[in-house]
PDB file of C-alpha atoms in Angstrom:
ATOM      1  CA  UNK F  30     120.752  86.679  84.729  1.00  0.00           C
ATOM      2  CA  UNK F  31     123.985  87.678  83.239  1.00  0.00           C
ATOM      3  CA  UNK F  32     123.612  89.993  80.447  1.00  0.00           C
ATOM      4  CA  UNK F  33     124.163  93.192  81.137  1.00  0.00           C
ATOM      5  CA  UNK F  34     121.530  96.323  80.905  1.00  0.00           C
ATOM      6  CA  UNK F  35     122.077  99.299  79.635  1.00  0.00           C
ATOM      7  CA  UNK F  36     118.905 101.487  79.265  1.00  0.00           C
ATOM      8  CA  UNK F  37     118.123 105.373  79.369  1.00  0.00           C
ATOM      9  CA  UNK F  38     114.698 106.112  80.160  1.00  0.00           C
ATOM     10  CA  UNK F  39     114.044 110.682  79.023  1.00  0.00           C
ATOM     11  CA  UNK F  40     110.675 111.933  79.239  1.00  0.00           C
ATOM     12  CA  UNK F  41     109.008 114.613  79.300  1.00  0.00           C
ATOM     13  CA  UNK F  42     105.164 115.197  79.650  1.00  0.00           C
ATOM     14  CA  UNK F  43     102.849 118.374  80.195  1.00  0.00           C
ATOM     15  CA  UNK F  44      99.741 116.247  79.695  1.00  0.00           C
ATOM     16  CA  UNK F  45      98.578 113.930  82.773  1.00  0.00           C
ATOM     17  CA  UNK F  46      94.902 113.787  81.884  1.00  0.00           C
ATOM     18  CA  UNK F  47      95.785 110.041  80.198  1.00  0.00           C
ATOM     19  CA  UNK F  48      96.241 108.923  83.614  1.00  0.00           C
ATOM     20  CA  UNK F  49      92.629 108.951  84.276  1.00  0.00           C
ATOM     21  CA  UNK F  50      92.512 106.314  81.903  1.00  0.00           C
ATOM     22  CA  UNK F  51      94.252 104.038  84.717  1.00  0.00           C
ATOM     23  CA  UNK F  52      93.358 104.959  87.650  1.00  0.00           C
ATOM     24  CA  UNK F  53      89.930 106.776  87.210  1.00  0.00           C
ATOM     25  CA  UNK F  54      89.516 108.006  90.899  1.00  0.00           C
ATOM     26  CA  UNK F  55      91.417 110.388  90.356  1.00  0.00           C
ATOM     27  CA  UNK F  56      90.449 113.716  87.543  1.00  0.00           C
ATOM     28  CA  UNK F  57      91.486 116.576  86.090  1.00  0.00           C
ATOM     29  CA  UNK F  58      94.986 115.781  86.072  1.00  0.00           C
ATOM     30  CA  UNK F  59      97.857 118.987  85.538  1.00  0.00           C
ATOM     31  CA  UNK F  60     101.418 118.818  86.071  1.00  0.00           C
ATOM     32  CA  UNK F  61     104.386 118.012  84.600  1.00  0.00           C
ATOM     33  CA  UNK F  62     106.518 114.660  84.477  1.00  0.00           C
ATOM     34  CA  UNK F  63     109.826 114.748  83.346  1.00  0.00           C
ATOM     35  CA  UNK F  64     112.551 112.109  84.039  1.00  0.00           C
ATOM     36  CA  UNK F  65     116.251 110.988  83.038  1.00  0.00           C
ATOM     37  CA  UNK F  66     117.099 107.961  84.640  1.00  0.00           C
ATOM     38  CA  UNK F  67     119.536 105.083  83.059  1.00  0.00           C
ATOM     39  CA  UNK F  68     119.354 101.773  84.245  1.00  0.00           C
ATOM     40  CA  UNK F  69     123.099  99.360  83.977  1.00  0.00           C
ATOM     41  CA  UNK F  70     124.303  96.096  85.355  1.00  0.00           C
ATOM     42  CA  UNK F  71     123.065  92.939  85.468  1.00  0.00           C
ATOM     43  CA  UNK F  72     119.850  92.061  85.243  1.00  0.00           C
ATOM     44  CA  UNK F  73     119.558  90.169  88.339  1.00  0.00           C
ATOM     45  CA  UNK F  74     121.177  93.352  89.966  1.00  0.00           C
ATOM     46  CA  UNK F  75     120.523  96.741  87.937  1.00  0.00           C
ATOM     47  CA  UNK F  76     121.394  99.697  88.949  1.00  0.00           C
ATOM     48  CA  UNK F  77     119.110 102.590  88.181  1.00  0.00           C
ATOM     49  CA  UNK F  78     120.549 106.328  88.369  1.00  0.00           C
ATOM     50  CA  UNK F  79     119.096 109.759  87.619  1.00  0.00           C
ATOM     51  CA  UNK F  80     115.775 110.961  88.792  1.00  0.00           C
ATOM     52  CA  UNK F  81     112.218 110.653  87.742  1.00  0.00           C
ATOM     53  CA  UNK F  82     110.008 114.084  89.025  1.00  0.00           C
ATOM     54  CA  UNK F  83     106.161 115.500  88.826  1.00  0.00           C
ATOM     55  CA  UNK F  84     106.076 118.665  89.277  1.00  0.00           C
ATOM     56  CA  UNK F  85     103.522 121.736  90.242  1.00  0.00           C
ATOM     57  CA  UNK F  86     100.966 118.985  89.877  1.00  0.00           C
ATOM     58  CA  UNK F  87      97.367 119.004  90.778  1.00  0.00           C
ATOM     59  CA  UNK F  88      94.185 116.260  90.692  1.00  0.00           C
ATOM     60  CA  UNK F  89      90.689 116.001  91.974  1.00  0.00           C
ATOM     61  CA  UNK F  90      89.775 113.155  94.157  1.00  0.00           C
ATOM     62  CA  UNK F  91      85.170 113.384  93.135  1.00  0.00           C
ATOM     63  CA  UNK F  92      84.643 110.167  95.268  1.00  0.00           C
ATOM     64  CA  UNK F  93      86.626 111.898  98.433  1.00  0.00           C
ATOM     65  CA  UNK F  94      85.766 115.579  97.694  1.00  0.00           C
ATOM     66  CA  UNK F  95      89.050 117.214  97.542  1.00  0.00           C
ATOM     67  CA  UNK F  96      91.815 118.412  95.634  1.00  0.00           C
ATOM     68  CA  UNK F  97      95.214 117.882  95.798  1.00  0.00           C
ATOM     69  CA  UNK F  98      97.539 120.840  95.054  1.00  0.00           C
ATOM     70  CA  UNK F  99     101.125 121.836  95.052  1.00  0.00           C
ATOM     71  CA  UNK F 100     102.214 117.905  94.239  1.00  0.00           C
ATOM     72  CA  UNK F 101     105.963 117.459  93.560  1.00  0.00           C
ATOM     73  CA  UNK F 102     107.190 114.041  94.420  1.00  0.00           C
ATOM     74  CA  UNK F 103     110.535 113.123  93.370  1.00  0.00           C
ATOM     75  CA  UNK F 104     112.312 109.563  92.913  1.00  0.00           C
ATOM     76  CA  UNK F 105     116.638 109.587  92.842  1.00  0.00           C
ATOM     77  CA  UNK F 106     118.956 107.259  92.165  1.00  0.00           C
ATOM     78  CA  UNK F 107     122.336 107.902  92.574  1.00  0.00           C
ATOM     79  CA  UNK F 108     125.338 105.955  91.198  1.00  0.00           C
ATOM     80  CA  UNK F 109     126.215 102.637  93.195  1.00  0.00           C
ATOM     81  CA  UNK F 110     123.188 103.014  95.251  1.00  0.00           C
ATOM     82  CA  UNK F 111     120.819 100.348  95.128  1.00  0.00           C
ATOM     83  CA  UNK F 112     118.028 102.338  96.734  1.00  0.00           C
ATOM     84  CA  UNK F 113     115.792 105.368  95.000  1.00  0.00           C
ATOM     85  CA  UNK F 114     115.168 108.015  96.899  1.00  0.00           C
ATOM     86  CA  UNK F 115     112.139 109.675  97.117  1.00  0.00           C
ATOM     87  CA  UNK F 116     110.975 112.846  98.558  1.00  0.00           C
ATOM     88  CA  UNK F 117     107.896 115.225  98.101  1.00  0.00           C
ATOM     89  CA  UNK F 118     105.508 117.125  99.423  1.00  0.00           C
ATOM     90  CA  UNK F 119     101.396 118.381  98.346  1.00  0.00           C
ATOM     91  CA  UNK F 120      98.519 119.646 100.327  1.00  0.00           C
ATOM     92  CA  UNK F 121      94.336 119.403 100.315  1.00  0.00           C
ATOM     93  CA  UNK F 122      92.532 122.492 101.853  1.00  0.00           C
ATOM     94  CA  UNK F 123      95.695 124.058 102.781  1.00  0.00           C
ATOM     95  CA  UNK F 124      96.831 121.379 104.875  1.00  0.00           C
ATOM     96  CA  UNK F 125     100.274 120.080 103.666  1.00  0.00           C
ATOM     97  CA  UNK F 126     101.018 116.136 103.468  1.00  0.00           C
ATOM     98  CA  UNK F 127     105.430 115.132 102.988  1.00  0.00           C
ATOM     99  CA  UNK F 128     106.527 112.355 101.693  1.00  0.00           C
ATOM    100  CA  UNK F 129     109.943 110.799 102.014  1.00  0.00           C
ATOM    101  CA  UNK F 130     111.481 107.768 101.833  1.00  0.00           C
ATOM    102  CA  UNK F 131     113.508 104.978 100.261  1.00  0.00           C
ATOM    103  CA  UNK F 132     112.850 101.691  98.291  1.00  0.00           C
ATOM    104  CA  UNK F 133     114.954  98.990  96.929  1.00  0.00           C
ATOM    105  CA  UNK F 134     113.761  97.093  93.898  1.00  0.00           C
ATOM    106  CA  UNK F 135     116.402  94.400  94.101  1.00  0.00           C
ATOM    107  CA  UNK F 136     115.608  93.197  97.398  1.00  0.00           C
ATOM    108  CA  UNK F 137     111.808  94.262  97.585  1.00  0.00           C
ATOM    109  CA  UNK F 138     112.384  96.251 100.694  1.00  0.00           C
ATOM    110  CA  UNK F 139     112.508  99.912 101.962  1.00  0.00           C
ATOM    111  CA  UNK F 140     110.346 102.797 104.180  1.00  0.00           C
ATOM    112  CA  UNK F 141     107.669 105.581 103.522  1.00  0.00           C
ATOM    113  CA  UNK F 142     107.390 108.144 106.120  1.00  0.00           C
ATOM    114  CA  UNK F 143     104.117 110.684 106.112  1.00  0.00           C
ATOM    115  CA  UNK F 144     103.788 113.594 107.978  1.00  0.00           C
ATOM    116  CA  UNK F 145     101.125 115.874 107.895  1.00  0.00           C
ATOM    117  CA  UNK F 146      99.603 118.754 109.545  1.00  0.00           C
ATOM    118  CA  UNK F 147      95.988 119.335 109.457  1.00  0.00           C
ATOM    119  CA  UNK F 148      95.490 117.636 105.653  1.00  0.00           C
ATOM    120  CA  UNK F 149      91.814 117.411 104.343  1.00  0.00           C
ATOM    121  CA  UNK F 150      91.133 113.850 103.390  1.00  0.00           C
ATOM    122  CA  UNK F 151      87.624 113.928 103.265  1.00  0.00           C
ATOM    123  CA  UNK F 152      85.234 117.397 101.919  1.00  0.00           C
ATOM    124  CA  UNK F 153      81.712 115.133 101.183  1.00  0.00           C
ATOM    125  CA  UNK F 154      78.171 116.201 102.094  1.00  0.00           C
ATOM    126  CA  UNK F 155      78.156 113.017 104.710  1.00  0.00           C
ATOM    127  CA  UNK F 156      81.565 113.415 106.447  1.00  0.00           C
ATOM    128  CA  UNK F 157      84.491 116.400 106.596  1.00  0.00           C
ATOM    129  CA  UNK F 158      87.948 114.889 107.645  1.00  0.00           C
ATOM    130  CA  UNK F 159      91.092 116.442 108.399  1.00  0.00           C
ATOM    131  CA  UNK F 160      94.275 114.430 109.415  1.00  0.00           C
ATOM    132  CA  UNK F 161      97.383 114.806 110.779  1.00  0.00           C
ATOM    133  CA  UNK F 162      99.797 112.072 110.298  1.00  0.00           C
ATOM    134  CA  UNK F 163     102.773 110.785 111.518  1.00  0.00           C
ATOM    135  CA  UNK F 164     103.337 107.105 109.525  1.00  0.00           C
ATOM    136  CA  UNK F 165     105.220 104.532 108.724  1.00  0.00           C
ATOM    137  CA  UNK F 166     105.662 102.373 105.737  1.00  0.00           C
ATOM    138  CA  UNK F 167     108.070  99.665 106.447  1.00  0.00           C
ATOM    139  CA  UNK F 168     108.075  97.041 103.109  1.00  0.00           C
ATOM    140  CA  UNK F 169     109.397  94.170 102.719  1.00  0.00           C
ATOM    141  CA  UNK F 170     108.945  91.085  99.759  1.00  0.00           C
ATOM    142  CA  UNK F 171     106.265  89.818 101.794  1.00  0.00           C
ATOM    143  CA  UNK F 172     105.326  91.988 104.378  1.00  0.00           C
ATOM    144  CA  UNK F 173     104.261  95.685 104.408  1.00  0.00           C
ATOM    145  CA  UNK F 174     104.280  97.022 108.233  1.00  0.00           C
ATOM    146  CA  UNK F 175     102.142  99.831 109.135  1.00  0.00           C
ATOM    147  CA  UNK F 176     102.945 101.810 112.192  1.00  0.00           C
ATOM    148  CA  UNK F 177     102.711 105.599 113.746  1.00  0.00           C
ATOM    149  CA  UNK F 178      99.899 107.570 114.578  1.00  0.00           C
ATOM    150  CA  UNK F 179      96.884 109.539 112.622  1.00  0.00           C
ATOM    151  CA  UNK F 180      95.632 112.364 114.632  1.00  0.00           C
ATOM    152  CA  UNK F 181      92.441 113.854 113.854  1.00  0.00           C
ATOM    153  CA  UNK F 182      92.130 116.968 115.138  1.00  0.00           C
ATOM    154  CA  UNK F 183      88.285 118.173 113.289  1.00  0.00           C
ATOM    155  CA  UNK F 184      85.998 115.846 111.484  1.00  0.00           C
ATOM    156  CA  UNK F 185      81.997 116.038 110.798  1.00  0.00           C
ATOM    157  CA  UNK F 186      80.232 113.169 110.135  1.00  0.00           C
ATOM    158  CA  UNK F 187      76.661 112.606 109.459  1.00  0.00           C
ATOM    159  CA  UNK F 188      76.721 109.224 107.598  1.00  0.00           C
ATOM    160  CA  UNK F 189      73.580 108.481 105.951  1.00  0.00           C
ATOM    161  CA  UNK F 190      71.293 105.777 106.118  1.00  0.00           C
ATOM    162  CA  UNK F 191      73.538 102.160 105.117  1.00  0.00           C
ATOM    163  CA  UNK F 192      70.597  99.614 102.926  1.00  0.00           C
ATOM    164  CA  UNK F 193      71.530  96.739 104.295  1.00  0.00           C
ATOM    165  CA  UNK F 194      70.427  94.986 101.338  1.00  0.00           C
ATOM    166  CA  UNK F 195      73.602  96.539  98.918  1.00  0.00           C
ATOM    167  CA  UNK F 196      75.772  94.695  97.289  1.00  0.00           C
ATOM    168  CA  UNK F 197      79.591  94.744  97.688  1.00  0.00           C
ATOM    169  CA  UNK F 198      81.839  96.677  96.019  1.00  0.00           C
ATOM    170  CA  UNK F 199      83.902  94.978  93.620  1.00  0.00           C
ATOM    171  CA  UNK F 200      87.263  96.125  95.711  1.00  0.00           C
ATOM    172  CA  UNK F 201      85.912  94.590  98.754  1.00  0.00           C
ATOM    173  CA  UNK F 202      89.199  91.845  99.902  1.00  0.00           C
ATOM    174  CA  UNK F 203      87.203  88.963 101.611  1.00  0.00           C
ATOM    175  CA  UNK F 204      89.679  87.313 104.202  1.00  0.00           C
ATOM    176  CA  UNK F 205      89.657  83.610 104.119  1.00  0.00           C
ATOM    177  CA  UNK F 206      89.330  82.354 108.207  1.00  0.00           C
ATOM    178  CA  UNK F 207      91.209  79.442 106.983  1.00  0.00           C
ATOM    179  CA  UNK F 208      94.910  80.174 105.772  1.00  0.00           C
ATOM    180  CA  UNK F 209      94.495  84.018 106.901  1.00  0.00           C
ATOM    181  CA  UNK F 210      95.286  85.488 103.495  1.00  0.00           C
ATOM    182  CA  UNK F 211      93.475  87.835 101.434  1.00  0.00           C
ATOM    183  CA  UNK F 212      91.070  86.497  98.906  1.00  0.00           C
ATOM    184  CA  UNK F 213      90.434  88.290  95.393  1.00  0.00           C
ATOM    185  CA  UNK F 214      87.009  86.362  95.577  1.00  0.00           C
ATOM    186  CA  UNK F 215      88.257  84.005  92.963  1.00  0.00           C
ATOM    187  CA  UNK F 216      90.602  82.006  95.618  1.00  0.00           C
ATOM    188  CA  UNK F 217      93.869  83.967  94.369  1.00  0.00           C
ATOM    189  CA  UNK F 218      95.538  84.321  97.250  1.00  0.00           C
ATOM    190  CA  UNK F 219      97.937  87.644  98.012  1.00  0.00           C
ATOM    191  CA  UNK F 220     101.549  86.811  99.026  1.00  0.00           C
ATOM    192  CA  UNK F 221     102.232  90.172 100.854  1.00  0.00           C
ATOM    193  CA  UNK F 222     100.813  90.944 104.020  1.00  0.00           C
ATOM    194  CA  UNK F 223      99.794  94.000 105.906  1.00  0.00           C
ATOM    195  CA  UNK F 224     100.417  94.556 109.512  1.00  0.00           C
ATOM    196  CA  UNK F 225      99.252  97.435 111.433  1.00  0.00           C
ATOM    197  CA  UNK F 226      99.978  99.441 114.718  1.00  0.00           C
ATOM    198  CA  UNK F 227      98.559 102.487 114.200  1.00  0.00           C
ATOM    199  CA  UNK F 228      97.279 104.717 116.646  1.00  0.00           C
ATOM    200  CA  UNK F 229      94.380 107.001 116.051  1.00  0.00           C
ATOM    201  CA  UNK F 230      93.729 109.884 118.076  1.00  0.00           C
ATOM    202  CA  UNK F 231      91.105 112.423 118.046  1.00  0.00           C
ATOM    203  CA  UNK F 232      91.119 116.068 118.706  1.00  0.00           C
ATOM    204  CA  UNK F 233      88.736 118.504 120.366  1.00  0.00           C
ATOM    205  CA  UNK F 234      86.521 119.117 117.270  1.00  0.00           C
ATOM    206  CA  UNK F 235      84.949 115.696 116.047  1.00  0.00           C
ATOM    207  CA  UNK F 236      81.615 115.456 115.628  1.00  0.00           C
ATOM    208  CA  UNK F 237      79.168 112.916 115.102  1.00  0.00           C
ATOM    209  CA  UNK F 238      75.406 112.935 114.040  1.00  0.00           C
ATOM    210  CA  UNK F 239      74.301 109.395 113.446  1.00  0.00           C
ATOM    211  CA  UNK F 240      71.374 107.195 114.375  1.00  0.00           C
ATOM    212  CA  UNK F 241      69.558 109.785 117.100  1.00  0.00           C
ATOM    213  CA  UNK F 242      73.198 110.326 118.501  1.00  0.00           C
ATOM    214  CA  UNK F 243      74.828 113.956 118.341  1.00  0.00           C
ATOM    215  CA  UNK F 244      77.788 115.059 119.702  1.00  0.00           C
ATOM    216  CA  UNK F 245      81.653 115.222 120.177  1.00  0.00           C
ATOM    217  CA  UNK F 246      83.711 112.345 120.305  1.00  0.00           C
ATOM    218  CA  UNK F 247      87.284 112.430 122.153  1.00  0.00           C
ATOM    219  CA  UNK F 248      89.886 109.503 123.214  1.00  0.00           C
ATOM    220  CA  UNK F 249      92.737 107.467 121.546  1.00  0.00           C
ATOM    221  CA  UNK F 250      92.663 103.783 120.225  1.00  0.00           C
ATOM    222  CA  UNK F 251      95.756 101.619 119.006  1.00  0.00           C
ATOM    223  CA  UNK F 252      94.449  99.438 115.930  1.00  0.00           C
ATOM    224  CA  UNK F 253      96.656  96.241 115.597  1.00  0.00           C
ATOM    225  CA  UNK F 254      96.598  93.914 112.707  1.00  0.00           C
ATOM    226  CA  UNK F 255      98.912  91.294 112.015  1.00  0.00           C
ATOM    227  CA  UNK F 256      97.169  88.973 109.994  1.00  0.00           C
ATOM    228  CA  UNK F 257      96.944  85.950 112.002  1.00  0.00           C
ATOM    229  CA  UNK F 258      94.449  87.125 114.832  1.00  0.00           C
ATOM    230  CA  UNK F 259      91.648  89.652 114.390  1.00  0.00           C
ATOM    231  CA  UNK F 260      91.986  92.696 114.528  1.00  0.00           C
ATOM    232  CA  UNK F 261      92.177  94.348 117.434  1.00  0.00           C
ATOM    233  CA  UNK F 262      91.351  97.946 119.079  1.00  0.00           C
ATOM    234  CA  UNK F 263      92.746  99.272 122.379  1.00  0.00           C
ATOM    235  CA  UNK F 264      92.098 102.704 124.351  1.00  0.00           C
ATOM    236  CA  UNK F 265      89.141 104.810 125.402  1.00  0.00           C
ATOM    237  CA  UNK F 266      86.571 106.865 122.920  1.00  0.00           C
ATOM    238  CA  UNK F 267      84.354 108.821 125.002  1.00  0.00           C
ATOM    239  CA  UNK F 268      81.678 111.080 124.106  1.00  0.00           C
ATOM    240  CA  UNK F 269      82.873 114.498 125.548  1.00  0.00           C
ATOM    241  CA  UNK F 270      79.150 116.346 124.948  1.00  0.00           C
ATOM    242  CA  UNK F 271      76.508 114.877 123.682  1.00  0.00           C
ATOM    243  CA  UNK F 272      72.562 114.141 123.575  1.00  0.00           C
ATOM    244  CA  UNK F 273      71.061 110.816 122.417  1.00  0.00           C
ATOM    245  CA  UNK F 274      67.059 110.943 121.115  1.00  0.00           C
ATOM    246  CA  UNK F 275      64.708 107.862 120.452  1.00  0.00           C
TER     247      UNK F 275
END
């Protein structure tokens, strides 16, 4: 933990689509990556200056319907500052989503902060989402804290019929009743938690079609989480207009 580091990360890249290659949900990369960041001190204690940036990026999201557009997303660290900065901004269906925020890596720890006006998260056949968000990221070594509110001012959803009979999807996190930590499914527990206060809100345009049911949906819920009870949902949801049919 006492030798020194002295490192200089330059890069430059035009061609994203290798990307895929990792994370696969998301295609048709463009954009441009270019960083200059060194990283000195110790190695129990570095201290990483420069910046690392994408630029006039774009990707498509096939299992969400969208496109993101307009991504730049920067990450700064200045000299005898523990903490990188990072800032940016994008936008799906002309809705814009910023980013800003802070993280540590020597102590594990820092804040995200999204805000959002009328972003598209969701353009399928089944369901058309847009979101406006006001969240916070709060991390810590073993706890990431969720809080703020998602407003939802349109959405259309006609879900379609669920086989009860599917399997599960290989992401699917079992919780395990008995130590309340995630399970992989192989007994590998996760150290960090997720807690959550996160209000969700709707606006005057949500829609739902689903099992004989058709109509608008309004009201407010606060979703709490904290890993050691379940989950739990507080507010009204009304149905503002609406017809039901056998």
């Amino acid at each position: 933990t006492r030798q020194n580091l002295d490192a200089q990360l330059t890069l430059a890249l035009s061609d994203l689509k290798f990307i895929s290659l990792f994370a696969p949900q998301l295609q048709a990369i463009t954009g441009q990556i270019d960083s200059d960041m060194s990283v000195t001190g110790r190695i129990d204690q570095p201290l990483m200056q420069g910046h690392l940036t994408l630029s006039d990026a774009s990707t498509d999201l096939p299992a969400l319907g969208i496109k993101l557009e307009g991504i730049n997303l920067s990450l700064i660290g200045k000299p005898g500052d523990n903490n990188l900065q990072l800032k940016g901004a994008l936008q799906s269906g002309k809705g814009p989503l910023n980013i800003s925020g802070r993280y540590n890596p020597i102590l594990d720890s820092g804040e995200i902060t999204l805000q959002g006006e009328r972003f598209q998260a969701v353009a399928t056949e089944d369901i058309q989402a847009w979101i406006s968000p006001e969240i916070k990221l709060n991390i810590e070594p073993q706890l990431i804290h969720l809080g703020g509110e998602l407003k939802i001012p349109e959405a259309h959803i006609q879900p379609p019929t669920i086989d009860a009979s599917s399997p599960l999807s290989e992401d699917v996190v079992i919780i395990d009743p008995a130590n309340n930590q995630a399970s992989d499914g192989q007994g590998n527990s996760k150290q960090r938690v997720l807690e959550t206060q996160l209000r969700i809100t709707l606006g005057d345009k949500v829609y739902l079609d689903a099992l004989g049911f058709k109509g608008r949906l309004l009201g407010s819920i606060l979703v709490e989480d904290n890993a050691r009870q379940v989950t739990r949902a507080t507010g009204i949801m009304q149905v503002a207009t609406g017809q039901y049919r056998l």
